[in-house]
Short mmCIF file of C-alpha atoms and ligand atoms in Angstrom, two decimals:
data_model
loop_
_atom_site.label_atom_id
_atom_site.label_comp_id
_atom_site.label_asym_id
_atom_site.label_seq_id
_atom_site.Cartn_x
_atom_site.Cartn_y
_atom_site.Cartn_z
CA MET A 43 -27.24 2.48 -42.44
CA GLY A 44 -26.16 2.45 -38.82
CA SER A 45 -23.55 0.25 -37.37
CA LYS A 46 -23.73 -3.67 -37.40
CA PHE A 47 -25.08 -3.46 -33.91
CA GLU A 48 -27.88 -0.94 -34.83
CA ARG A 49 -28.92 -2.97 -37.66
CA ALA A 50 -29.18 -6.07 -35.48
CA VAL A 51 -31.25 -4.28 -32.93
CA ALA A 52 -33.43 -3.05 -35.76
CA ALA A 53 -34.00 -6.44 -36.98
CA LEU A 54 -35.05 -7.74 -33.56
CA ARG A 55 -37.49 -4.75 -33.15
CA GLU A 56 -38.96 -5.75 -36.39
CA LEU A 57 -39.40 -9.31 -35.19
CA ALA A 58 -40.87 -7.94 -31.90
CA GLU A 59 -43.48 -6.16 -33.93
CA ASP A 60 -44.99 -9.25 -35.37
CA ASP A 61 -48.61 -9.72 -34.41
CA LEU A 62 -48.61 -13.03 -32.30
CA GLY A 63 -52.34 -13.13 -32.35
CA GLY A 64 -52.25 -14.07 -35.99
CA PHE A 65 -49.89 -17.06 -35.55
CA PRO A 66 -51.16 -20.66 -35.23
CA ASP A 67 -50.24 -22.39 -31.95
CA ALA A 68 -47.27 -24.03 -33.54
CA GLY A 69 -46.10 -20.61 -34.99
CA GLN A 70 -46.30 -19.37 -31.46
CA LEU A 71 -44.31 -22.19 -29.99
CA ASP A 72 -41.70 -21.90 -32.70
CA ARG A 73 -41.28 -18.18 -32.00
CA VAL A 74 -40.60 -18.88 -28.28
CA ARG A 75 -37.89 -21.51 -29.34
CA GLU A 76 -36.38 -18.84 -31.86
CA TRP A 77 -36.21 -16.20 -29.29
CA GLN A 78 -34.62 -18.55 -27.17
CA HIS A 79 -32.05 -19.36 -29.69
CA LEU A 80 -31.38 -15.61 -30.11
CA GLN A 81 -30.86 -15.34 -26.55
CA HIS A 82 -28.32 -18.26 -26.48
CA LEU A 83 -26.56 -16.57 -29.42
CA VAL A 84 -26.53 -13.18 -27.34
CA ASP A 85 -25.38 -14.75 -24.25
CA ALA A 86 -22.48 -16.62 -26.08
CA ASN A 87 -21.21 -13.39 -27.34
CA LEU A 88 -21.48 -11.68 -24.19
CA ALA A 89 -19.37 -14.37 -22.49
CA THR A 90 -16.94 -14.26 -25.22
CA THR A 91 -16.60 -10.62 -25.19
CA ILE A 92 -16.26 -10.71 -21.36
CA GLY A 93 -13.57 -13.36 -21.81
CA ALA A 94 -11.79 -10.82 -24.15
CA VAL A 95 -12.11 -7.94 -21.84
CA HIS A 96 -10.86 -9.92 -18.96
CA ARG A 97 -7.67 -11.32 -20.73
CA ARG A 98 -6.96 -7.66 -21.79
CA GLY A 99 -7.78 -6.01 -18.62
CA ALA A 100 -9.91 -3.61 -20.40
CA VAL A 101 -11.96 -2.66 -17.40
CA GLY A 102 -8.98 -0.62 -16.30
CA HIS A 103 -10.49 1.99 -18.65
CA ASP A 104 -13.21 2.74 -16.20
CA GLY A 105 -10.85 2.53 -13.36
CA ALA A 106 -12.38 -0.81 -12.16
CA PRO A 107 -10.47 -3.23 -10.12
CA THR A 108 -11.57 -6.49 -11.58
CA THR A 109 -13.81 -7.74 -14.41
CA LYS A 110 -16.29 -8.96 -11.87
CA SER A 111 -16.56 -5.68 -10.01
CA TRP A 112 -17.15 -3.81 -13.24
CA LEU A 113 -19.91 -6.15 -14.25
CA GLN A 114 -21.48 -5.52 -10.78
CA GLY A 115 -21.08 -1.97 -11.06
CA ARG A 116 -21.83 -1.09 -14.62
CA LEU A 117 -24.27 -3.95 -15.63
CA LYS A 118 -25.86 -4.10 -12.12
CA LEU A 119 -25.23 -8.08 -12.12
CA THR A 120 -25.21 -9.55 -8.49
CA SER A 121 -21.95 -11.02 -7.31
CA THR A 122 -22.91 -14.47 -8.17
CA GLU A 123 -24.19 -13.64 -11.79
CA ALA A 124 -20.87 -11.52 -12.41
CA GLY A 125 -18.75 -14.42 -11.01
CA LYS A 126 -20.50 -17.06 -13.22
CA PHE A 127 -19.97 -14.88 -16.34
CA VAL A 128 -16.29 -14.19 -15.61
CA ASP A 129 -15.49 -17.86 -14.61
CA THR A 130 -17.34 -19.37 -17.61
CA ALA A 131 -15.55 -16.74 -20.02
CA ARG A 132 -12.33 -17.68 -18.51
CA ALA A 133 -12.80 -21.43 -18.96
CA LEU A 134 -14.34 -21.37 -22.48
CA PRO A 135 -11.09 -21.32 -24.48
CA GLU A 136 -10.32 -24.59 -22.67
CA LEU A 137 -13.73 -26.26 -23.58
CA PRO A 138 -13.73 -26.15 -27.56
CA ARG A 139 -16.81 -28.39 -27.65
CA PHE A 140 -18.87 -26.12 -25.39
CA ALA A 141 -17.51 -23.11 -26.75
CA GLU A 142 -18.63 -24.18 -30.39
CA ALA A 143 -22.12 -25.17 -29.26
CA LEU A 144 -22.52 -22.01 -27.43
CA THR A 145 -21.43 -20.00 -30.17
CA ALA A 146 -23.78 -21.66 -32.43
CA GLY A 147 -26.58 -20.87 -30.25
CA ARG A 148 -27.21 -24.67 -29.43
CA LEU A 149 -26.63 -24.29 -25.47
CA PRO A 150 -27.60 -21.96 -22.95
CA LEU A 151 -24.93 -20.30 -20.84
CA ALA A 152 -25.87 -22.25 -17.77
CA HIS A 153 -24.71 -25.36 -19.36
CA ALA A 154 -21.30 -23.81 -20.27
CA ALA A 155 -21.05 -22.64 -16.70
CA VAL A 156 -21.53 -26.30 -15.53
CA ALA A 157 -18.72 -27.41 -17.79
CA ALA A 158 -16.59 -24.36 -16.56
CA TRP A 159 -17.06 -25.65 -13.00
CA LEU A 160 -15.91 -29.36 -13.89
CA TYR A 161 -13.09 -27.70 -15.72
CA ARG A 162 -11.75 -25.84 -12.69
CA LYS A 163 -12.36 -28.85 -10.39
CA VAL A 164 -10.41 -31.22 -12.73
CA ASN A 165 -7.90 -28.72 -13.75
CA ALA A 166 -6.77 -28.21 -10.16
CA VAL A 167 -6.00 -31.95 -9.60
CA ASP A 168 -4.71 -33.00 -13.03
CA PRO A 169 -4.76 -30.60 -16.13
CA GLY A 170 -4.11 -33.73 -18.41
CA LEU A 171 -7.84 -34.82 -17.70
CA VAL A 172 -9.54 -31.66 -18.73
CA ALA A 173 -10.19 -32.90 -22.33
CA ARG A 174 -11.37 -36.20 -21.13
CA ALA A 175 -13.83 -34.42 -18.71
CA GLU A 176 -15.30 -32.34 -21.48
CA GLU A 177 -15.54 -35.38 -23.74
CA MET A 178 -17.58 -37.06 -21.14
CA LEU A 179 -19.81 -34.21 -20.16
CA PHE A 180 -20.60 -32.72 -23.65
CA PRO A 181 -22.98 -35.57 -24.88
CA HIS A 182 -25.27 -34.86 -22.01
CA ALA A 183 -25.46 -31.23 -22.34
CA GLU A 184 -27.99 -31.13 -25.21
CA LYS A 185 -30.31 -33.51 -23.44
CA LEU A 186 -30.36 -32.18 -20.08
CA ASN A 187 -31.25 -28.98 -18.20
CA SER A 188 -28.50 -27.32 -16.40
CA ALA A 189 -29.25 -28.78 -12.80
CA GLU A 190 -29.41 -32.46 -14.33
CA LEU A 191 -26.04 -31.60 -16.15
CA ARG A 192 -24.57 -30.48 -12.94
CA GLN A 193 -25.32 -33.90 -11.37
CA VAL A 194 -23.51 -35.54 -14.19
CA ALA A 195 -20.66 -33.22 -13.91
CA LYS A 196 -20.30 -34.31 -10.23
CA ARG A 197 -20.37 -38.04 -11.21
CA ILE A 198 -17.70 -37.34 -13.82
CA LEU A 199 -15.64 -35.74 -11.39
CA GLU A 200 -15.90 -38.53 -8.96
CA HIS A 201 -15.25 -41.05 -11.68
CA LEU A 202 -11.98 -39.10 -13.03
CA VAL A 203 -10.59 -37.84 -9.73
CA PRO A 204 -11.34 -40.28 -7.02
CA GLU A 205 -12.06 -38.48 -3.71
CA LYS A 206 -8.82 -39.42 -2.26
CA ASP A 207 -7.03 -37.44 -4.84
CA HIS A 208 -9.10 -34.32 -4.35
CA PRO A 209 -6.96 -31.58 -2.84
CA PRO A 210 -7.62 -31.75 0.76
CA GLU A 211 -9.65 -28.92 2.25
CA PRO A 212 -7.28 -26.08 3.02
CA GLU A 213 -6.06 -26.71 6.55
CA ARG A 214 -6.52 -23.41 8.52
CA SER A 215 -6.13 -22.40 11.93
CA VAL A 216 -4.77 -19.51 14.12
CA PHE A 217 -3.64 -19.62 17.68
CA LEU A 218 -2.63 -16.63 19.61
CA ALA A 219 -1.46 -16.72 23.21
CA GLN A 220 0.64 -14.59 25.42
CA THR A 221 3.64 -16.36 26.68
CA TYR A 222 6.23 -14.51 28.65
CA ASP A 223 7.40 -10.81 28.83
CA ASP A 224 4.19 -9.59 27.22
CA ILE A 225 5.30 -11.42 24.01
CA TRP A 226 2.58 -13.09 22.17
CA ASP A 227 3.00 -16.44 20.45
CA LEU A 228 1.17 -16.66 17.04
CA LYS A 229 0.89 -19.98 15.30
CA GLY A 230 -1.30 -21.67 12.73
CA SER A 231 -1.70 -22.76 9.06
CA LEU A 232 -3.30 -20.48 6.25
CA SER A 233 -5.30 -21.48 3.49
CA PRO A 234 -3.66 -21.06 0.10
CA GLU A 235 -5.67 -17.83 -0.80
CA PHE A 236 -5.09 -16.21 2.42
CA GLY A 237 -1.36 -16.99 2.36
CA ALA A 238 -1.03 -15.70 -0.93
CA MET A 239 -2.80 -12.53 -0.11
CA LEU A 240 -0.66 -11.94 2.77
CA GLN A 241 2.38 -12.57 0.70
CA THR A 242 1.16 -10.10 -1.83
CA TYR A 243 0.56 -7.63 1.08
CA PHE A 244 4.29 -8.09 2.40
CA THR A 245 5.81 -7.90 -1.05
CA SER A 246 3.92 -4.88 -2.15
CA MET A 247 5.14 -2.85 0.83
CA PRO A 248 8.01 -0.31 0.42
CA LYS A 249 11.41 -2.02 0.62
CA PRO A 250 13.35 -1.33 3.84
CA ASP A 251 15.83 1.48 4.05
CA PRO A 252 19.42 0.61 3.65
CA ASP A 253 20.11 1.04 7.28
CA ASP A 254 17.30 -0.89 8.51
CA THR A 255 18.59 -3.35 10.86
CA ARG A 256 15.35 -5.46 11.26
CA SER A 257 15.36 -8.93 10.16
CA ALA A 258 12.78 -9.90 7.41
CA ALA A 259 10.84 -11.82 9.98
CA GLU A 260 10.64 -8.70 12.08
CA ARG A 261 9.73 -6.62 9.21
CA ARG A 262 6.75 -8.99 8.29
CA HIS A 263 5.78 -8.62 11.89
CA ASP A 264 5.79 -4.96 11.66
CA LEU A 265 3.73 -5.06 8.43
CA MET A 266 1.16 -7.27 9.98
CA ALA A 267 0.84 -5.06 12.86
CA GLU A 268 0.18 -1.92 10.32
CA LEU A 269 -2.34 -3.80 8.61
CA VAL A 270 -4.31 -4.55 11.87
CA ARG A 271 -3.85 -0.97 12.98
CA ARG A 272 -5.44 0.23 9.69
CA ILE A 273 -8.34 -1.72 10.32
CA LEU A 274 -8.60 -0.70 13.77
CA ASP A 275 -8.31 2.71 12.54
CA SER A 276 -10.96 2.57 9.96
CA GLY A 277 -13.56 3.82 12.39
CA GLU A 278 -15.97 0.99 11.44
CA LEU A 279 -14.92 -1.33 14.33
CA PRO A 280 -16.26 -0.81 17.89
CA THR A 281 -13.78 1.68 19.54
CA ASN A 282 -12.70 2.32 22.90
CA GLY A 283 -13.09 6.19 23.60
CA GLY A 284 -12.84 7.13 20.01
CA GLU A 285 -9.70 7.69 17.74
CA GLN A 286 -6.39 6.06 18.65
CA PRO A 287 -3.18 7.22 17.11
CA HIS A 288 -1.68 4.11 15.11
CA LEU A 289 0.45 4.86 12.26
CA THR A 290 2.72 7.76 12.76
CA VAL A 291 4.37 9.14 9.68
CA LEU A 292 7.27 11.78 9.85
CA VAL A 293 7.57 13.96 6.73
CA HIS A 294 8.91 17.05 5.44
CA VAL A 295 6.03 19.95 5.24
CA ASP A 296 7.23 20.27 1.50
CA ASP A 297 6.21 16.81 0.70
CA LEU A 298 2.75 17.41 1.73
CA ARG A 299 2.46 20.58 -0.28
CA HIS A 300 3.60 18.91 -3.82
CA THR A 301 2.59 15.87 -5.49
CA PRO A 302 5.08 13.85 -6.79
CA SER A 303 4.29 14.42 -10.55
CA GLY A 304 2.80 17.84 -9.92
CA ARG A 305 -0.56 16.86 -11.12
CA THR A 306 -2.39 18.67 -8.47
CA VAL A 307 -2.50 22.35 -9.16
CA LEU A 308 -1.76 24.39 -5.93
CA ARG A 309 -4.72 26.58 -5.26
CA SER A 310 -3.86 30.21 -5.52
CA ARG A 311 -3.69 31.50 -1.78
CA ASP A 312 -5.47 34.67 -1.63
CA THR A 313 -5.44 35.20 2.20
CA ALA A 314 -3.29 34.15 5.01
CA GLY A 315 -5.02 32.02 7.54
CA SER A 316 -6.69 29.66 5.09
CA TRP A 317 -6.03 26.93 7.44
CA ASP A 318 -8.05 28.58 9.93
CA SER A 319 -11.17 28.50 7.72
CA THR A 320 -11.19 24.88 7.96
CA GLY A 321 -12.07 25.16 11.45
CA ASP A 322 -9.71 22.36 12.56
CA TRP A 323 -6.86 24.33 13.12
CA ASP A 324 -8.48 26.81 15.51
CA SER A 325 -10.11 24.06 17.23
CA THR A 326 -6.84 22.55 18.67
CA GLY A 327 -6.26 25.53 20.87
CA ASP A 328 -2.72 25.51 21.87
CA TRP A 329 -0.48 25.15 18.82
CA ASP A 330 2.82 25.82 20.36
CA SER A 331 4.49 28.73 22.02
CA THR A 332 5.73 30.22 18.84
CA GLY A 333 2.10 31.24 17.72
CA ASP A 334 0.05 30.32 14.77
CA TRP A 335 1.74 30.43 11.53
CA ASP A 336 0.23 30.68 8.01
CA TRP A 337 1.14 27.25 6.91
CA ASP A 338 1.66 28.09 3.44
CA ILE A 339 3.90 30.77 4.06
CA VAL A 340 5.96 28.67 6.30
CA ALA A 341 6.14 26.10 3.37
CA ASP A 342 6.87 28.81 0.91
CA TRP A 343 9.56 30.30 2.86
CA LEU A 344 11.08 26.68 3.46
CA THR A 345 11.04 25.81 -0.31
CA ASP A 346 11.71 29.16 -2.03
CA PRO A 347 15.40 29.12 -3.40
CA ASP A 348 15.35 32.78 -3.55
CA PRO A 349 17.40 33.97 -0.51
CA ASP A 350 16.04 37.49 -0.97
CA LEU A 351 12.42 36.17 -0.12
CA ALA A 352 10.34 38.29 2.24
CA PRO A 353 10.96 37.79 5.81
CA ALA A 354 10.73 34.34 7.25
CA PRO A 355 7.87 33.62 9.69
CA GLU A 356 9.10 34.45 13.18
CA PRO A 357 9.75 30.96 14.47
CA MET A 358 11.89 30.27 11.35
CA ALA A 359 14.07 33.22 11.79
CA ALA A 360 15.09 31.75 15.17
CA GLY A 361 16.58 28.67 13.40
CA ALA A 362 13.57 26.44 14.02
CA ALA A 363 11.75 24.33 11.58
CA ALA A 364 8.25 23.38 11.33
CA GLY A 365 6.71 20.18 11.25
CA MET A 366 3.31 18.60 11.00
CA ALA A 367 1.96 15.16 11.49
CA ALA A 368 -0.02 13.20 8.92
CA GLY A 369 -1.32 9.68 8.78
CA ASN A 370 -4.44 7.47 8.68
CA THR A 371 -3.87 7.90 12.01
CA PRO A 372 -1.59 10.47 12.58
CA GLY A 373 1.52 11.02 10.90
CA THR A 374 4.30 13.64 11.37
CA VAL A 375 5.38 16.04 8.81
CA GLN A 376 8.98 17.31 9.52
CA PRO A 377 10.43 20.25 7.84
CA ARG A 378 13.82 21.64 8.26
CA ALA A 379 14.85 25.13 8.73
CA SER A 380 17.39 24.77 6.06
CA TRP A 381 18.93 22.78 3.46
CA PRO A 382 21.27 23.04 0.56
CA GLY A 383 20.11 25.48 -2.06
CA HIS A 384 17.26 26.67 0.05
CA ARG A 385 19.17 29.21 1.89
CA GLY A 386 21.43 31.99 0.79
CA ALA A 387 24.45 31.09 -0.93
CA GLY A 388 26.67 32.40 1.85
CA ASP A 389 24.78 30.36 4.51
CA ASP A 390 27.20 27.28 4.66
CA SER A 391 25.67 26.01 7.80
CA ALA A 392 22.73 25.08 5.79
CA THR A 393 24.55 22.63 3.64
CA ASP A 394 25.43 20.15 6.33
CA PHE A 395 22.03 18.47 6.44
CA ALA A 396 20.70 16.91 3.41
CA PRO A 397 23.27 14.29 2.48
CA THR A 398 23.54 12.59 5.76
CA LEU A 399 19.88 12.89 6.59
CA ARG A 400 18.51 11.51 3.46
CA PHE A 401 16.70 8.42 4.83
CA GLY A 402 18.12 9.34 8.11
CA ARG A 403 16.20 10.10 11.28
CA ILE A 404 14.49 13.27 9.59
CA PRO A 405 13.34 12.98 6.04
CA GLY A 406 14.04 16.01 4.03
CA PRO A 407 12.16 17.48 1.15
CA GLY A 408 11.38 14.82 -1.52
CA ASP A 409 12.30 11.98 0.77
CA GLY A 410 8.68 10.96 1.37
CA GLY A 411 7.63 9.83 4.89
CA ARG A 412 9.34 7.66 7.52
CA THR A 413 6.90 5.67 9.92
CA ASP A 414 7.82 5.14 13.46
CA TYR A 415 9.42 1.85 12.47
CA GLY A 416 11.80 3.23 10.04
CA ASN A 417 9.89 2.30 6.89
CA HIS A 418 10.17 4.63 4.07
CA LEU A 419 6.84 5.74 2.65
CA PRO A 420 6.92 7.08 -0.83
CA LEU A 421 5.53 10.52 -1.46
CA ALA A 422 2.30 9.07 -2.92
CA ALA A 423 1.73 6.87 0.07
CA VAL A 424 2.22 9.92 2.21
CA HIS A 425 -0.39 11.92 0.22
CA ARG A 426 -2.92 8.98 0.33
CA ILE A 427 -2.49 8.66 4.20
CA SER A 428 -2.66 12.30 4.86
CA CYS A 429 -5.96 12.53 3.14
CA ASP A 430 -7.73 11.29 6.07
CA ALA A 431 -5.42 11.91 8.98
CA ALA A 432 -4.85 13.54 12.13
CA VAL A 433 -2.04 16.14 11.86
CA ASN A 434 0.32 17.90 14.03
CA ARG A 435 3.27 19.90 13.39
CA ILE A 436 6.60 19.76 15.22
CA VAL A 437 8.98 22.64 15.41
CA LEU A 438 12.71 21.69 15.36
CA GLY A 439 15.56 23.67 16.67
CA PRO A 440 19.21 23.43 15.76
CA GLY A 441 20.31 19.79 15.75
CA ASP A 442 16.76 18.48 14.93
CA VAL A 443 15.77 19.19 18.48
CA PRO A 444 11.96 19.14 18.60
CA LEU A 445 11.14 22.44 20.34
CA SER A 446 7.54 21.92 20.53
CA ALA A 447 4.72 20.02 19.09
CA GLY A 448 1.22 21.17 18.52
CA ARG A 449 -1.63 18.99 19.60
CA ARG A 450 -2.97 16.67 17.23
CA ALA A 451 -5.83 17.73 15.07
CA ARG A 452 -7.96 15.34 13.30
CA VAL A 453 -8.37 16.20 9.59
CA VAL A 454 -11.62 14.32 9.13
CA PRO A 455 -13.18 14.11 12.41
CA PRO A 456 -15.21 10.96 13.10
CA THR A 457 -18.56 12.93 13.03
CA MET A 458 -17.89 14.01 9.66
CA ARG A 459 -16.88 10.59 8.55
CA ARG A 460 -20.08 9.36 9.83
CA ALA A 461 -21.77 11.88 7.62
CA LEU A 462 -19.84 11.00 4.72
CA VAL A 463 -20.72 7.26 5.25
CA ILE A 464 -24.41 8.33 5.10
CA ARG A 465 -24.11 10.53 2.09
CA ASP A 466 -21.80 8.37 0.05
CA GLY A 467 -22.78 4.82 1.36
CA GLY A 468 -19.58 3.31 -0.06
CA CYS A 469 -16.72 4.20 -2.50
CA ARG A 470 -17.89 7.16 -4.74
CA PHE A 471 -15.95 6.20 -7.61
CA HIS A 472 -18.54 5.45 -10.50
CA TYR A 473 -19.60 2.02 -10.54
CA CYS A 474 -17.73 1.00 -7.48
CA THR A 475 -19.71 -1.31 -5.21
CA ARG A 476 -17.29 -1.45 -2.34
CA PRO A 477 -18.94 -0.65 0.98
CA ALA A 478 -18.09 2.09 3.35
CA GLN A 479 -15.77 0.19 5.85
CA TRP A 480 -13.33 -0.36 2.94
CA THR A 481 -13.14 3.32 2.25
CA GLN A 482 -11.20 6.34 3.21
CA ALA A 483 -12.18 10.05 3.09
CA HIS A 484 -10.33 11.66 0.28
CA HIS A 485 -10.00 15.38 -0.05
CA VAL A 486 -10.61 16.22 -3.67
CA VAL A 487 -8.31 19.26 -3.29
CA HIS A 488 -5.81 18.00 -0.87
CA TRP A 489 -5.69 19.62 2.54
CA SER A 490 -2.05 20.34 2.19
CA HIS A 491 -3.07 22.36 -1.08
CA GLY A 492 -5.58 24.37 0.96
CA GLY A 493 -8.48 22.00 0.40
CA LEU A 494 -11.04 22.22 2.99
CA THR A 495 -12.07 19.73 5.34
CA ASP A 496 -15.89 19.82 4.62
CA MET A 497 -18.26 17.65 2.99
CA SER A 498 -18.05 19.62 -0.48
CA ASN A 499 -14.29 18.63 -0.55
CA LEU A 500 -14.58 14.97 0.82
CA VAL A 501 -15.66 11.82 -1.07
CA LEU A 502 -15.19 8.23 0.23
CA LEU A 503 -12.92 6.20 -1.89
CA CYS A 504 -11.95 2.49 -1.62
CA ASP A 505 -8.24 1.65 -1.34
CA PHE A 506 -8.10 0.54 -5.02
CA HIS A 507 -9.50 3.84 -6.35
CA HIS A 508 -7.75 6.03 -3.64
CA HIS A 509 -4.63 4.59 -5.33
CA ARG A 510 -6.01 5.51 -8.90
CA VAL A 511 -6.39 9.08 -7.83
CA HIS A 512 -3.18 9.68 -5.98
CA ASP A 513 -0.84 7.40 -8.01
CA GLU A 514 -2.20 6.97 -11.49
CA GLY A 515 -3.40 10.27 -12.68
CA TRP A 516 -7.15 9.88 -12.37
CA THR A 517 -8.65 13.25 -11.45
CA LEU A 518 -11.73 14.25 -9.43
CA GLU A 519 -13.86 17.30 -9.46
CA PHE A 520 -16.47 17.59 -6.77
CA ASP A 521 -19.14 20.44 -6.31
CA GLY A 522 -20.61 18.75 -3.18
CA ARG A 523 -23.12 16.91 -5.34
CA GLU A 524 -21.82 15.67 -8.55
CA LEU A 525 -18.43 13.88 -8.88
CA THR A 526 -16.79 14.15 -12.21
CA ILE A 527 -14.01 11.51 -12.66
CA ARG A 528 -11.44 11.91 -15.35
CA ARG A 529 -9.19 9.39 -16.75
CA PRO A 530 -5.37 10.05 -17.01
CA ASP A 531 -5.77 10.83 -20.62
CA GLY A 532 -8.45 13.67 -19.60
CA THR A 533 -11.39 11.77 -20.83
CA THR A 534 -14.52 11.73 -18.53
CA LEU A 535 -15.77 8.51 -17.09
CA ASP A 536 -19.53 8.84 -17.70
CA PRO A 537 -21.38 8.93 -14.54
CA PRO A 538 -23.99 6.31 -13.68
ZN1 ZN B 1361 -6.82 10.96 -1.01
ZN1 ZN B 1362 -13.74 2.15 -5.24
#
């Protein structure tokens, strides 16, 4: 009958039905202690299970960035409560006495949390003293409440690790001053955590192109600048006169239409001019002298290997290519008029391009994007940033000379973003608790696939979850109200 868990719940229900009124005083008091014992047992198992989840990284199943954030989102714990569970669960394998007493239901979790605190402090200075610290603390655990135990733990710490041996408070300072020729001097010392975060950021950025002549130090500078630009562009900081272009990415129009793994199905195009229906394209007024194209037809023409494809849009026939800008901040997308295999077999002039230009000045199809700094951006990154971007297209003539550039169009206008912040409140991914200032507007159907820039096609996603969707195969469906989230294996993440 039922699972082990169901039987346990049934047994507890049965206990709860006892008529306490019929109990003698001593019996009622006993019952309180018995329930507390059960509570300890449950807490102990909760902690050890969370420890197992943490070691395996099982929260990835629900698309959560960390065990702690999953506990907050899914179990509605506060940040402090969730942190205590995770810290204690992580330390328990190193605290055999406390682990054993906890599992036996003899200690509350709060006592193990004190032991975990002492473990972290001692371990940071001398891991060889961890066992001794536990040995000293444990005899007090069953006699004291957790506040008293914490005082004992502090004394043990002072005894084992004299103040002078404590790791010094992280030295931290940043000095910024303008020196000469508009150059700024940046000096300082970073705390271990911040230094590690910054290092992670640097090393997680795309590697430089082979022909990138910048030094590593120059690249780090540029990466920091990019980081700051993103923050400035988030729309959450006070701005001067609205949006500012920051990061500009040049990318082939083709790369905006096709996701790298082909996960996103192109929406069938029924009518020309679907771009106009967003309202954004119309609003820019003057595209360029060549008139307003149907963007999908241009891209189709550019990508179709069949040389007998229906007549190219007028500007293309003149040997021009079309471009378009995308970026979190704007980027630029640069398609070419021709490249090998995409024009008629007899068109020799078309074969000159690709080999020399791959990672050259103008990215070709499949090359991903190139920032103004020359950093290569993989396709997935181009798709991510183009989700919430200002866009313009650039028409190239022979020799990649820009013939004209359309005026910039904001894909998600600031007013719409404000509306999204009000509606979504923060990251819309189920159980994510990240606030709106950490989010970007994501097109559920990407705008380069005909997805509209309107509220029914936009959700706010934090950077972590934006990556899950663009890079790791999580898929979203949105009807303007309900968000359906599917794992890469197609199963649905149950909504809150
Ligand atoms: Zn997106
Ligand atoms: Zn999120």
